[in-house]
Amino acid sequence: MKAICLYFQVHQPFRLKTYRFFDIGKDDNYFDNHSNAGIIRKIAEKCYLPANKILMDIIRAYPGRFKVAFSISGTALDQFELYAPEVLKSFRELVATGHVELLAETYSHSLASLVSGDEFKKQVKRHIKRIRQLFGVTPTTFRNTELIYSDKIARKVAMMGFEAMLTEGTEKILGPQSPNHIYKSQAAPNLKLLLKNYRLSDDIAFRFSDQSWQQWPLTSQKFIKWLNELPEEQQIVNLFMDYETFGEHQWAANGIFDFLTSLSLELLTSSPFTFVTPTEAIRQLDVRNSLSASNPISWADEARDLSAWLGNELQHDAFDSLYKLKKKVKKCTDKKILNDWKYLQTSDHFYYMCTKDMADGEVHKYFTPYSSPYLAFINYMNVLSDFEIRVTQHLRALRRQREQQLIKKLINDEREAILQPVMADLIVERKIKARK
Amino acid sequence: MTMRILMFGWEFPPHISGGLGTACYGITTALLKQGVQITFVVPRLYGDEDAATFRLVSASGTFIDLSEPGFQKWKERLEYIEAQSALAPYSTDQATTITSGVSGLHEEAISAFSHKFQLSGKYDEHLLEEVQKYALIGAKIAAEYDHDIIHAHDWLTYQAGLAAREVSGKPLIIHVHATEYDRSGENVNVPVFEIEEEGMTQADHIIAVSEYTRQIIINKYGIPAEKVSVVHNGILPKPFHLKQSKPVKDKIVTFMGRITYQKGPEYFIEAANKVLKMVPNVRFVMAGSGDMMHRMVLRAAQLKISSRFHFTGFLKGDEVDRMYGMSDVFVMPSVSEPFGIAPLEAMQADVPVIISKQSGVSEVLDNAIKVDFWDVDALADAIAAVLQYKGLAQAFRQNGTDDIRKLNWDNTGIKIKNIYESTTKQLV
């Protein structure tokens, strides 16, 4: 059997508004609701809704034969609910067909997998809960933020009971081996790995509209020809990409939707390939080998490591300043504080602070709402300063409240301690009187 | 007889990028009080300048007949400059933010011989070109307006002053608010340096804003000491009625100004790092923008102090006041500061100040801590001391008012008028 596994990442961060130094201590609304709403609605129209419709049509036309997998971050779900409920509805309809697998991740698409303690686990649980609440399914495959993976993370993910995890098919962990097999983690042998075929995936995600690319224009026939040329023993091709590839990164006018449609249909009708979901893949295919990643890898940039988010001192300082608050936030009960804590952890905030230039810089520039990584950093640190003040104030208030309760209790106890003997005496007295 | 002054400046409130416009305003109003008549020329007027009592002339739009022999020399220079590559000698500040909406330089041909120049008054890559055009117009204006003395402020206007003197034959006084050595250290921008040198050498008299600057003029530009007088700037009384409510409980230490080499921002960061290790509950703010800002942001991140070290970007008028109002200590660690008005403003807002010895303002302030700009340890000590010993801050606050009272513009006006008189006498 030759399998093809389509997986799409759906993620939107809560972008910060311009937050100035003078706002610190005065303004606890950090997010740019107006522009977030605008962006979500725009992408809904350009990508999510038309792409979902195409997938739905094919699933209905080929019941049980066409399958895809999605990971939808909690911050994306929250924003769909707020700004584009029709997108949520259409994803629910897709999942309801039974041929769409949803993957688990951290709620806010965060870098918590790199932090010690149980923050990572908590965020994954929160995401699963949200998926269950919205879609009525429980994910069993894990997909970490931007396919970040390492031995250490694999152990954490296996401990949470996941059967499989997705990551990048980079030579860094594969060496000369092909990504087109099922592997398992050396550090956690129960955890199976699906590796992104980055050459074929990026041909669609990054190069589809690139006229300077030798293979331009990319047609479904050409793509299927490449798939057919793969060596016989290779079992699975994992095409993993941002869902926004369709209609947002690659424009409809350049034919990306037609490509998606014709590629799917031709694979279904005239190729030896079978569509599988990640869970089906690990159950049906044999494990080829075990892989080790002592240093974290990811699907971002040429370097395929953490350098897109934690590559310079700005990012490290911001990251450390954020997670320095971890212990304090744990004690907080205020809903808004806990919610802000979630949204402030979204990896995009760190991505905007990247100072890389060259090809990677271009990609970063495409995504960032800031004119420079320095401004992104300053803005984030201003917000974080305010957040820290709020956390401190809240904890102080909680402490005071607890103290007051304690004092009240002490007073009550005291009163009872004094009253009870007196009362007891009175009761005895009355009883004696009554007997008389 | 009333003395008539033809004054060349580059900016005038409210369209200013730094201390120069403010100083020109103070000087002009003080001289008017002394009964002096002033025609003040700026490259371009916006229409909202405060010029109720004197004549403010825009150099833009002045018609110039280039065929007149008197203009030939300046015309040649103009072409020479135009042929040069783009330079940005003063462009490290924020003038563009203030003057936004103003388009670039336009030169509009009126006839084969007559040109009408449009000057933007901006600090950009066309600056040297503009300086030359301004000179050309200076000559024209000198022919049109009667005057007894020409007074030119800073290098941007020296050429205009020289051209005006050539036309009218009246004495030229140049007023040095800053030199290329302040702005760039030893790596001077040669064309700018040459303009300064020519202006200083040719001028009939030079006014320096401080003894510190006077020494630079004498030592770096080789000007005879007797040709240079010191007249300190003043400061307009400005009551700060309300202390700003601080959003944070922590003490705030502020650096405010252009984030450029001249202002010594890196010494502020290094000192902040030392203070943060010793003193809890303190935050540092670097307010302003400039060509070293990115390096400073990165440095703060390297030192891992960004959660306590903040950047505000460029501050507008009322934000400047708010910033002073929130500050507990004001630091000006300038590498070379001809005068430095910011610490005076801080003192007016009751903020204790720490300034570098390499500043003109340190000559006139008694109630301030003075350190060498490069002495980061001393700077850190001073900041920590003001933060922790309440008596120190209180003493500075109480006595600082005396320093400020002495620095009124009236004194400045009287001194400048005396220089006008002695200069005209010398020439007679």
Coordinates of C-alpha atoms in Angstrom, one line a residue, chain B:
Chain B
M1 CA 19.2 104.0 17.1
T2 CA 17.5 100.7 17.1
M3 CA 19.8 97.9 16.2
R4 CA 18.5 95.8 13.3
I5 CA 19.5 92.1 13.2
L6 CA 19.2 89.8 10.2
M7 CA 19.1 86.4 11.9
F8 CA 19.5 83.0 10.1
G9 CA 18.1 79.9 11.8
W10 CA 17.1 76.5 10.7
E11 CA 14.1 75.9 12.8
F12 CA 11.6 77.7 14.9
P13 CA 8.9 76.5 17.2
P14 CA 6.8 74.6 16.9
H15 CA 8.7 72.9 14.1
I16 CA 11.8 71.8 16.0
S17 CA 13.8 68.6 16.2
G18 CA 15.8 69.5 19.3
G19 CA 17.4 72.2 21.3
L20 CA 18.3 74.5 18.4
G21 CA 14.8 75.8 17.7
T22 CA 14.0 76.3 21.4
A23 CA 17.2 78.2 21.9
C24 CA 16.6 80.4 18.9
Y25 CA 13.2 81.2 20.2
G26 CA 14.6 82.1 23.6
I27 CA 17.3 84.3 22.1
T28 CA 15.0 86.1 19.8
T29 CA 12.4 87.0 22.4
A30 CA 15.1 88.0 24.9
L31 CA 16.7 90.4 22.3
L32 CA 13.3 91.9 21.4
K33 CA 13.0 92.7 25.1
Q34 CA 16.3 94.6 24.8
G35 CA 14.8 96.7 22.1
V36 CA 16.6 95.0 19.2
Q37 CA 14.8 94.6 15.9
I38 CA 15.0 91.1 14.3
T39 CA 14.3 89.6 10.9
F40 CA 14.5 85.9 11.4
V41 CA 15.0 83.7 8.4
V42 CA 14.1 80.0 8.4
P43 CA 14.2 77.7 5.4
R44 CA 10.5 77.3 5.4
L45 CA 7.5 78.5 7.3
Y46 CA 4.6 76.4 8.2
G47 CA 2.3 79.2 9.2
D48 CA 1.8 78.4 12.8
E49 CA 5.0 79.9 14.2
D50 CA 4.8 82.4 17.0
A51 CA 6.1 85.6 15.4
A52 CA 3.8 88.2 16.7
T53 CA 6.5 90.8 17.5
F54 CA 9.1 90.3 14.9
R55 CA 9.5 89.4 11.3
L56 CA 9.8 85.8 10.4
V57 CA 10.9 85.3 6.8
S58 CA 10.7 82.1 4.9
A59 CA 13.6 81.4 2.5
S60 CA 11.4 79.2 0.4
G61 CA 9.8 81.0 -2.5
T62 CA 12.3 83.8 -2.7
F63 CA 13.0 84.6 -6.3
I64 CA 16.6 84.7 -7.3
D65 CA 18.2 86.0 -10.5
L66 CA 21.1 83.8 -10.9
S67 CA 22.6 86.0 -13.6
E68 CA 23.4 88.7 -11.0
P69 CA 27.2 88.6 -10.6
G70 CA 27.0 88.6 -6.8
F71 CA 25.3 85.2 -6.8
Q72 CA 27.7 83.5 -9.1
K73 CA 30.1 82.2 -6.4
W74 CA 27.2 80.7 -4.4
K75 CA 25.7 79.3 -7.6
E76 CA 28.9 77.4 -8.4
R77 CA 29.0 76.0 -4.9
L78 CA 25.4 74.9 -5.2
E79 CA 26.1 72.9 -8.3
Y80 CA 29.2 71.4 -6.7
I81 CA 27.2 70.2 -3.8
E82 CA 24.4 68.8 -6.0
A83 CA 27.0 66.6 -7.7
Q84 CA 27.9 65.0 -4.5
S85 CA 26.5 61.8 -3.2
A86 CA 23.8 61.8 -0.6
L87 CA 24.9 62.6 2.9
A88 CA 23.0 62.6 6.1
P89 CA 25.0 64.7 8.5
Y90 CA 22.2 65.6 10.9
S91 CA 19.6 63.0 10.0
T92 CA 19.9 61.0 13.1
D93 CA 17.0 62.7 14.8
Q94 CA 13.3 63.0 14.4
A95 CA 12.8 66.1 12.4
T96 CA 10.7 64.1 9.9
T97 CA 8.2 63.1 12.5
I98 CA 7.5 66.7 13.4
T99 CA 7.4 68.0 9.9
S100 CA 5.5 65.2 8.4
G101 CA 3.4 66.1 5.5
V102 CA 6.1 68.2 4.0
S103 CA 7.2 67.0 0.7
G104 CA 10.9 66.8 -0.3
L105 CA 12.9 69.5 -2.0
H106 CA 11.6 71.1 -5.1
E107 CA 13.4 73.4 -7.4
E108 CA 11.1 75.1 -9.8
A109 CA 12.5 76.8 -12.8
I110 CA 10.8 80.2 -13.3
S111 CA 12.8 81.3 -16.3
A112 CA 16.1 80.6 -17.8
F113 CA 17.8 82.9 -15.2
S114 CA 15.5 83.1 -12.4
H115 CA 14.9 80.3 -9.8
K116 CA 12.5 79.9 -7.1
F117 CA 13.7 77.5 -4.5
Q118 CA 11.6 75.4 -2.2
L119 CA 13.4 74.4 1.0
S120 CA 12.0 71.7 3.1
G121 CA 13.8 72.6 6.3
K122 CA 14.1 68.8 6.9
Y123 CA 17.2 67.0 8.0
D124 CA 17.7 64.5 5.2
E125 CA 20.1 63.4 2.6
H126 CA 19.6 66.7 0.6
L127 CA 20.8 68.7 3.6
L128 CA 24.1 69.9 2.1
E129 CA 22.3 70.9 -1.0
E130 CA 19.7 72.8 1.0
V131 CA 22.4 74.5 3.0
Q132 CA 23.8 75.9 -0.2
K133 CA 20.5 77.0 -1.6
Y134 CA 19.7 78.6 1.7
A135 CA 23.0 80.5 1.3
L136 CA 22.0 81.7 -2.1
I137 CA 18.7 82.9 -0.7
G138 CA 20.5 84.5 2.3
A139 CA 22.3 86.8 -0.1
K140 CA 19.1 87.8 -1.7
I141 CA 17.4 88.5 1.6
A142 CA 20.4 90.5 2.8
A143 CA 19.9 92.8 -0.2
E144 CA 16.2 93.2 0.6
Y145 CA 16.1 93.7 4.3
D146 CA 18.1 96.5 6.0
H147 CA 20.2 95.4 8.9
D148 CA 23.2 96.3 11.1
I149 CA 24.4 92.8 12.1
I150 CA 24.0 89.3 10.7
H151 CA 23.6 86.6 13.3
A152 CA 23.7 83.0 12.1
H153 CA 22.8 80.0 14.2
D154 CA 24.7 76.7 13.8
W155 CA 26.5 75.3 10.8
L156 CA 23.4 75.0 8.6
T157 CA 23.2 78.8 8.4
Y158 CA 26.9 79.8 8.3
Q159 CA 27.0 79.8 4.5
A160 CA 23.8 82.0 4.4
G161 CA 25.5 84.4 6.9
L162 CA 28.6 84.6 4.9
A163 CA 26.7 85.2 1.7
A164 CA 24.6 87.9 3.4
R165 CA 27.8 89.6 4.6
E166 CA 29.2 89.6 1.1
V167 CA 26.1 91.4 -0.1
S168 CA 25.6 93.9 2.7
G169 CA 29.1 94.3 4.2
K170 CA 27.7 94.1 7.7
P171 CA 29.5 92.2 10.5
L172 CA 28.7 88.5 10.9
I173 CA 28.3 86.9 14.2
I174 CA 28.0 83.1 14.3
H175 CA 26.4 81.4 17.2
V176 CA 27.7 77.9 17.9
H177 CA 25.0 75.7 19.5
A178 CA 26.9 72.5 18.6
T179 CA 29.9 71.4 16.6
E180 CA 30.6 68.4 14.4
Y181 CA 32.8 67.1 17.3
D182 CA 29.8 66.9 19.5
R183 CA 27.8 65.0 17.0
S184 CA 30.3 62.6 15.7
G185 CA 33.3 62.5 18.0
E186 CA 36.6 62.1 16.2
N187 CA 34.9 60.7 13.1
V188 CA 33.8 64.0 11.8
N189 CA 31.8 64.4 8.7
V190 CA 34.3 66.4 6.6
P191 CA 32.0 68.6 4.5
V192 CA 30.2 69.7 7.6
F193 CA 33.4 70.3 9.5
E194 CA 34.7 72.4 6.6
I195 CA 31.5 74.5 6.6
E196 CA 31.9 75.1 10.3
E197 CA 35.6 75.9 10.0
E198 CA 35.0 78.4 7.2
G199 CA 32.2 80.0 9.1
M200 CA 34.2 80.3 12.3
T201 CA 37.3 81.6 10.6
Q202 CA 35.5 84.2 8.5
A203 CA 33.1 85.4 11.2
D204 CA 33.7 88.7 12.9
H205 CA 32.8 87.2 16.2
I206 CA 31.7 83.9 17.6
I207 CA 29.2 83.2 20.4
A208 CA 29.6 79.8 22.1
V209 CA 26.8 78.4 24.2
S210 CA 29.3 77.2 26.9
E211 CA 32.9 77.4 27.9
Y212 CA 33.0 73.7 27.0
T213 CA 32.1 74.6 23.4
R214 CA 34.4 77.6 23.4
Q215 CA 37.3 75.3 24.2
I216 CA 36.4 73.0 21.3
I217 CA 36.2 76.1 19.0
I218 CA 39.6 77.2 20.1
N219 CA 41.3 73.8 20.2
K220 CA 39.7 71.9 17.3
Y221 CA 39.0 74.7 14.9
G222 CA 42.1 76.8 15.7
I223 CA 40.1 80.0 16.4
P224 CA 41.9 82.8 18.4
A225 CA 40.5 82.8 22.0
E226 CA 39.6 86.5 22.0
K227 CA 37.2 86.0 19.1
V228 CA 35.0 83.7 21.1
S229 CA 32.6 84.7 23.8
V230 CA 30.4 82.5 26.0
V231 CA 26.7 83.2 26.4
H232 CA 24.8 80.5 28.2
N233 CA 21.3 79.7 27.2
G234 CA 18.4 80.4 29.5
I235 CA 15.3 78.5 30.2
L236 CA 11.7 79.7 30.1
P237 CA 9.9 79.5 33.5
K238 CA 7.5 76.6 33.2
P239 CA 5.6 75.5 36.3
F240 CA 4.8 71.9 36.5
H241 CA 1.7 72.0 38.5
L242 CA 0.8 68.4 38.8
K243 CA 3.1 65.6 39.6
Q244 CA 2.1 62.8 37.2
S245 CA 0.5 59.8 38.8
K246 CA 2.9 57.0 38.2
P247 CA 1.4 53.9 36.7
V248 CA 4.0 51.7 38.4
K249 CA 5.1 51.7 42.1
D250 CA 8.7 51.4 41.1
K251 CA 11.1 54.4 41.0
I252 CA 11.8 55.6 37.4
V253 CA 15.2 56.6 36.1
T254 CA 15.0 58.4 32.8
F255 CA 17.2 59.1 29.8
M256 CA 15.6 61.5 27.4
G257 CA 16.9 62.7 24.0
R258 CA 18.1 61.4 20.7
I259 CA 19.5 57.9 20.9
T260 CA 22.8 58.8 19.2
Y261 CA 26.5 58.6 19.8
Q262 CA 26.5 62.2 21.2
K263 CA 24.1 61.5 24.0
G264 CA 25.9 58.5 25.4
P265 CA 23.0 56.1 25.6
E266 CA 25.2 53.0 26.1
Y267 CA 26.6 54.4 29.3
F268 CA 23.1 54.7 30.6
I269 CA 22.3 51.1 29.9
E270 CA 25.5 49.8 31.4
A271 CA 24.9 51.9 34.6
A272 CA 21.3 50.6 34.6
N273 CA 22.5 47.1 34.6
K274 CA 24.7 47.7 37.6
V275 CA 21.9 49.6 39.5
L276 CA 19.4 46.8 38.8
K277 CA 21.7 44.3 40.5
M278 CA 21.8 46.3 43.7
V279 CA 18.5 48.2 44.0
P280 CA 15.1 46.6 43.8
N281 CA 11.9 48.2 42.6
V282 CA 13.5 50.5 40.0
R283 CA 12.8 50.8 36.3
F284 CA 14.8 52.6 33.6
V285 CA 13.3 54.4 30.6
M286 CA 15.1 55.4 27.5
A287 CA 12.8 58.0 25.8
G288 CA 13.5 59.1 22.3
S289 CA 14.7 57.6 19.1
G290 CA 17.8 57.7 16.9
D291 CA 20.3 55.7 14.9
M292 CA 21.5 53.8 18.0
M293 CA 18.1 52.7 19.2
H294 CA 18.2 49.2 17.8
R295 CA 21.7 48.6 19.3
M296 CA 20.4 49.7 22.6
V297 CA 17.3 47.5 22.5
L298 CA 19.6 44.6 21.7
R299 CA 22.0 45.5 24.5
A300 CA 19.3 45.6 27.1
A301 CA 18.1 42.2 25.9
Q302 CA 21.7 40.9 26.1
L303 CA 21.9 42.1 29.7
K304 CA 18.5 40.4 30.3
I305 CA 17.1 43.6 31.8
S306 CA 14.3 44.3 29.3
S307 CA 11.6 43.6 31.8
R308 CA 13.0 46.6 33.8
F309 CA 14.4 48.7 31.0
H310 CA 11.8 50.4 28.7
F311 CA 11.9 52.2 25.4
T312 CA 9.2 54.7 24.6
G313 CA 10.2 55.8 21.1
F314 CA 10.0 59.4 20.1
L315 CA 8.0 61.5 22.5
K316 CA 5.7 64.4 21.5
G317 CA 5.4 67.6 23.5
D318 CA 2.9 66.7 26.2
E319 CA 4.5 63.2 26.5
V320 CA 7.8 64.8 27.3
D321 CA 6.2 66.6 30.2
R322 CA 4.5 63.4 31.4
M323 CA 7.8 61.6 31.2
Y324 CA 9.5 64.2 33.4
G325 CA 6.5 64.1 35.7
M326 CA 6.9 60.3 36.2
S327 CA 10.7 60.4 36.7
D328 CA 12.5 60.1 40.0
V329 CA 16.0 60.6 38.5
F330 CA 17.0 62.2 35.2
V331 CA 20.3 61.2 33.6
M332 CA 22.1 63.0 30.8
P333 CA 25.3 61.0 30.1
S334 CA 26.3 62.9 27.0
V335 CA 29.6 62.2 25.5
S336 CA 29.8 65.8 24.3
E337 CA 27.0 68.3 25.0
P338 CA 27.5 71.9 24.0
F339 CA 24.8 73.0 26.4
G340 CA 22.0 70.6 27.2
I341 CA 18.6 72.0 28.0
A342 CA 16.9 68.7 29.0
P343 CA 18.4 68.6 32.6
L344 CA 17.0 72.1 33.2
E345 CA 13.6 71.0 32.1
A346 CA 13.9 68.0 34.4
M347 CA 14.8 70.3 37.3
Q348 CA 11.8 72.5 36.6
A349 CA 9.7 69.4 37.0
D350 CA 11.4 68.8 40.4
V351 CA 13.4 65.8 39.2
P352 CA 17.0 65.4 40.5
V353 CA 19.5 65.3 37.7
I354 CA 22.8 63.5 37.0
I355 CA 24.8 65.0 34.1
S356 CA 28.1 64.3 32.4
K357 CA 31.0 66.6 33.0
Q358 CA 31.3 66.8 29.3
S359 CA 28.4 69.2 29.0
G360 CA 28.0 72.9 28.9
V361 CA 25.1 72.8 31.3
S362 CA 27.4 71.4 34.0
E363 CA 29.1 74.8 34.1
V364 CA 25.9 76.5 35.3
L365 CA 24.4 73.9 37.6
D366 CA 25.5 73.5 41.2
N367 CA 22.7 71.3 42.3
A368 CA 23.3 68.3 40.2
I369 CA 25.6 65.2 40.3
K370 CA 28.3 65.4 37.7
V371 CA 30.2 62.4 36.4
D372 CA 32.5 61.6 33.5
F373 CA 30.3 60.1 30.8
W374 CA 32.6 57.0 30.5
D375 CA 32.6 56.4 34.3
V376 CA 29.8 53.9 34.4
D377 CA 30.5 52.9 38.0
A378 CA 30.3 56.5 39.2
L379 CA 27.1 56.9 37.2
A380 CA 25.6 53.8 38.7
D381 CA 26.6 54.9 42.2
A382 CA 25.1 58.3 41.7
I383 CA 21.8 56.8 40.4
A384 CA 21.6 54.4 43.4
A385 CA 22.4 57.2 45.8
V386 CA 19.7 59.5 44.6
L387 CA 17.2 56.6 44.5
Q388 CA 18.0 55.4 48.0
Y389 CA 18.9 58.5 50.1
K390 CA 15.8 60.6 50.2
G391 CA 17.6 63.6 51.6
L392 CA 19.8 63.9 48.6
A393 CA 16.8 64.0 46.2
Q394 CA 15.1 66.5 48.4
A395 CA 18.1 68.8 48.7
F396 CA 18.4 68.8 44.9
R397 CA 14.8 69.7 44.5
Q398 CA 14.9 72.5 47.0
N399 CA 18.1 74.1 45.8
G400 CA 17.7 73.4 42.1
T401 CA 15.3 76.3 41.9
D402 CA 18.1 78.7 42.5
D403 CA 20.1 77.3 39.6
I404 CA 17.1 77.7 37.4
R405 CA 16.4 81.2 38.5
K406 CA 19.8 82.4 37.4
L407 CA 19.4 80.9 34.0
N408 CA 16.8 83.3 32.6
W409 CA 16.9 84.4 29.0
D410 CA 17.1 88.1 29.9
N411 CA 20.7 87.6 31.0
T412 CA 21.3 85.9 27.6
G413 CA 19.7 88.8 25.8
I414 CA 21.7 91.4 27.6
K415 CA 25.0 89.6 26.9
I416 CA 24.3 89.1 23.2
K417 CA 23.3 92.8 22.8
N418 CA 26.6 93.8 24.4
I419 CA 28.4 91.6 21.9
Y420 CA 26.5 93.2 19.0
E421 CA 27.6 96.6 20.3
S422 CA 31.2 95.8 20.7
T423 CA 31.3 94.1 17.3
T424 CA 29.9 97.1 15.5
K425 CA 32.3 99.4 17.4
Q426 CA 35.3 97.3 16.5
L427 CA 34.4 97.6 12.8
V428 CA 33.9 101.3 12.8

